[in-house]
Short mmCIF file of C-alpha atoms in Angstrom, two decimals:
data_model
loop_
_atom_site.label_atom_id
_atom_site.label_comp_id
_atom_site.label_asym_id
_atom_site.label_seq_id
_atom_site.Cartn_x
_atom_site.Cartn_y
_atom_site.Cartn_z
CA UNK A 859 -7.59 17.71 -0.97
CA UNK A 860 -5.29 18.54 2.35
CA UNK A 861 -4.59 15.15 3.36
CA UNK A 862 -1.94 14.29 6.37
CA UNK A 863 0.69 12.67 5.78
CA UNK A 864 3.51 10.89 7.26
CA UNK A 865 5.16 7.98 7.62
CA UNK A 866 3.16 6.52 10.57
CA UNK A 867 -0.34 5.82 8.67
CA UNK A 868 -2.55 2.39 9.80
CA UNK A 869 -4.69 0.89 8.00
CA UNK A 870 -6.72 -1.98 9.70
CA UNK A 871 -10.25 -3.60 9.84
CA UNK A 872 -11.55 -4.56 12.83
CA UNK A 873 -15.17 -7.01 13.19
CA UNK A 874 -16.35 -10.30 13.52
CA UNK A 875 -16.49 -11.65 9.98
CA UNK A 876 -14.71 -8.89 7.71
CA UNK A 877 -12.51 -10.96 5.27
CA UNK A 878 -11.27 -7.50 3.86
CA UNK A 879 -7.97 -7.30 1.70
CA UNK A 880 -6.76 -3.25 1.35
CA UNK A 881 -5.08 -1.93 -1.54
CA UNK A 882 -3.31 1.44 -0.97
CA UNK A 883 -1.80 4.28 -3.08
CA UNK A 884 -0.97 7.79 -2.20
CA UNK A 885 0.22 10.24 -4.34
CA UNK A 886 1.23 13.26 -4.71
CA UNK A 887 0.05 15.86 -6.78
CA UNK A 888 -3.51 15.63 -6.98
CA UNK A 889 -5.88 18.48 -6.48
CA UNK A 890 -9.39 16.95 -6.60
CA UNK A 891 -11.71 14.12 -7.47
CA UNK A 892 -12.83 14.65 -10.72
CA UNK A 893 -15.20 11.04 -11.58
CA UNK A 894 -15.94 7.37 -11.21
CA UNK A 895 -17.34 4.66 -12.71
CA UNK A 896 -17.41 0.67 -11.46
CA UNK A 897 -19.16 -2.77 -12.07
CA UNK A 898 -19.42 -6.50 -11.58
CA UNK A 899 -19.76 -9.86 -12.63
CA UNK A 900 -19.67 -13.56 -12.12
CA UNK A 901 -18.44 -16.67 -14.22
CA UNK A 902 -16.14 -14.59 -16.72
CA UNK A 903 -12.12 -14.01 -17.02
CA UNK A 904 -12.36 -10.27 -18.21
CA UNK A 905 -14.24 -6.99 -16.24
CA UNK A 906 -13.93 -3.77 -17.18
CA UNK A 907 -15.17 -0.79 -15.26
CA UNK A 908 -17.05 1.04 -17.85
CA UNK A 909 -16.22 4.37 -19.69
CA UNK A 910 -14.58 6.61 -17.39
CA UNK A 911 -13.86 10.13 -19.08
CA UNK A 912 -10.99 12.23 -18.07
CA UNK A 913 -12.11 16.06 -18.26
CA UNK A 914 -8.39 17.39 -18.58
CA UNK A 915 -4.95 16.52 -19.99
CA UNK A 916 -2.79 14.24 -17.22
CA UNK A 917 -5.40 13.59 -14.81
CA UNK A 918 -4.80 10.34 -12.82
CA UNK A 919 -6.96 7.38 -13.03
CA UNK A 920 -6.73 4.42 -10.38
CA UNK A 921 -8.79 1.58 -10.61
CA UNK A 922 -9.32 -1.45 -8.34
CA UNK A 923 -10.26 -5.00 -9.11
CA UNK A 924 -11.90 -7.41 -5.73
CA UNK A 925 -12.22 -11.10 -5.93
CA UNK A 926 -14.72 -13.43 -4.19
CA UNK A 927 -13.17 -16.48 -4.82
CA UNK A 928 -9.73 -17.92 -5.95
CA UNK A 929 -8.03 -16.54 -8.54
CA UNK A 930 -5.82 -13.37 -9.32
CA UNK A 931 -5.51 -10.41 -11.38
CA UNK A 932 -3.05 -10.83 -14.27
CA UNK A 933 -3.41 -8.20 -16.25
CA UNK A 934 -5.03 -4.08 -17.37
CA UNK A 935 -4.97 -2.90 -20.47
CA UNK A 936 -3.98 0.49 -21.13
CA UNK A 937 -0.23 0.32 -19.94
CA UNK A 938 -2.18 0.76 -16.12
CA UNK A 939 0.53 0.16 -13.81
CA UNK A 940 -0.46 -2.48 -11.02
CA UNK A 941 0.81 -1.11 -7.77
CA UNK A 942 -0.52 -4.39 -5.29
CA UNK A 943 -2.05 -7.52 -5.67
CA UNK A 944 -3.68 -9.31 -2.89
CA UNK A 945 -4.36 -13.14 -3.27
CA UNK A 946 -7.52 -14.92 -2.13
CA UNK A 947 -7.29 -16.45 1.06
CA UNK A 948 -10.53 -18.86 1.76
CA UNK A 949 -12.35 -17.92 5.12
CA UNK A 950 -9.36 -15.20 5.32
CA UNK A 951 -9.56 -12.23 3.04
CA UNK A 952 -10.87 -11.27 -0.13
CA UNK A 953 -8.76 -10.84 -3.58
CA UNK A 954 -7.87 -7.57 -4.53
CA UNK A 955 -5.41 -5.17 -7.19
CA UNK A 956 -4.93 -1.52 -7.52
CA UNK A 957 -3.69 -0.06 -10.64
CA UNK A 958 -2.79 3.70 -12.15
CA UNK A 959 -2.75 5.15 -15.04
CA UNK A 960 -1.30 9.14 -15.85
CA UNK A 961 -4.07 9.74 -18.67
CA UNK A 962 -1.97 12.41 -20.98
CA UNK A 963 -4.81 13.46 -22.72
CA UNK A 964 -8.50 14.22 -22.11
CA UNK A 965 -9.98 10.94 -23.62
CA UNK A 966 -12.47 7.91 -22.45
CA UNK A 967 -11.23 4.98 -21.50
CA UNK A 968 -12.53 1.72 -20.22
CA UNK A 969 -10.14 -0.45 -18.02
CA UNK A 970 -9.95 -4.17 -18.35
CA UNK A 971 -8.92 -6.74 -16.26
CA UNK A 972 -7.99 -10.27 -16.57
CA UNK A 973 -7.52 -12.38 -14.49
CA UNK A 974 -7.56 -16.23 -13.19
CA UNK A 975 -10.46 -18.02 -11.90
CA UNK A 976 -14.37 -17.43 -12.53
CA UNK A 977 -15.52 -16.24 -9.30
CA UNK A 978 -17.67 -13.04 -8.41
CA UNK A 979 -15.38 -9.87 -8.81
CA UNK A 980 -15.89 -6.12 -8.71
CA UNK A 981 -14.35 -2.87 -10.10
CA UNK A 982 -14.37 0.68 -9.87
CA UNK A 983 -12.22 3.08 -11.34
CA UNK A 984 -11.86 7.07 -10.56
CA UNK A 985 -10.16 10.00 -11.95
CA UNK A 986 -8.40 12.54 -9.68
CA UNK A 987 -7.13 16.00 -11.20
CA UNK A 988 -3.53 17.55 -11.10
CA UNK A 989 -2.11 19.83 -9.54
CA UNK A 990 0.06 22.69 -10.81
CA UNK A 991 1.94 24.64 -11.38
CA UNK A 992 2.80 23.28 -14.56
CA UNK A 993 5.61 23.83 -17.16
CA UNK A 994 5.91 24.08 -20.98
CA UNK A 995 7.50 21.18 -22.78
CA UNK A 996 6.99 20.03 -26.18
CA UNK A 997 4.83 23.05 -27.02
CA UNK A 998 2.03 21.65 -24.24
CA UNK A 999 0.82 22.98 -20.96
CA UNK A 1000 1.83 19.64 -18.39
CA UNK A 1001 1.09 19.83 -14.93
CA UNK A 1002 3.06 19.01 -11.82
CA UNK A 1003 4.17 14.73 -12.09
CA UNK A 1004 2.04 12.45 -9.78
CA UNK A 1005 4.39 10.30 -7.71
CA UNK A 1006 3.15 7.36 -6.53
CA UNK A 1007 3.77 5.81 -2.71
CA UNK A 1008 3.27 2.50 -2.00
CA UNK A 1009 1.88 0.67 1.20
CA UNK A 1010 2.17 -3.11 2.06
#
């Protein structure tokens, strides 16, 4: 990955009838897409995005939740942190959240979230590799830290 960067980036969505809502991260430190994984559901409280496998240690996983309806994301397991939440506005925009997680070990894990309301919702989650060089701490091979931005 070679994106540009700068502090000048837009993000818009532009049509008759879009009721989009955008979640954003950027970060640092990632060399390439490594998998994903996603689903959906209507009428329940939890969704989780199915077993996503991480194929080395301190890979970064980001995972985003969309709402059809009222209600809001309160919660991901797995110490995720949530980076933006985006309330349902009727005949506006759609719900959304974006969360990330620095996996320190190859493992599988399957991301849950809760939230209010019953309505339609969708996730998908996907797992980006690091960068290095790395450094030796604690008798382990680590690689360069993610860092995340944040856009509003």
């Amino acid at each position: 990955l070679n994106p540009i960067v700068g502090s000048s980036h837009t993000f818009s969505n532009t049509g008759a009838f879009n009721f989009c809502s955008l979640c954003v991260g950027a970060f640092s430190g990632v060399l390439s897409f490594d998998s994903e994984t996603g689903n959906a559901d209507t009428g329940s409280t939890t969704l989780n995005t199915g077993n996503i496998v991480s194929s080395q240690d301190f890979e970064l996983i980001v995972t985003h939740l969309g709402l059809n309806g009222a209600g809001l994301p309160t919660s991901i397991n797995f110490n995720f942190i949530k980076t933006n939440d985006v309330e349902f506005g009727s005949g506006n925009n759609y719900g959304s959240s974006m969360a990330y997680l620095i996996q320190p070990s190859r493992n599988t894990i399957n991301a849950v979230w809760t939230r209010t309301g019953t309505t339609s919702a969708a996730t998908r989650s996907a797992v980006f590799r690091a960068t290095f060089p790395t450094f030796k701490k604690e008798n382990r091979l680590r690689p360069a830290i993610f860092t995340p931005g944040r856009a509003k």
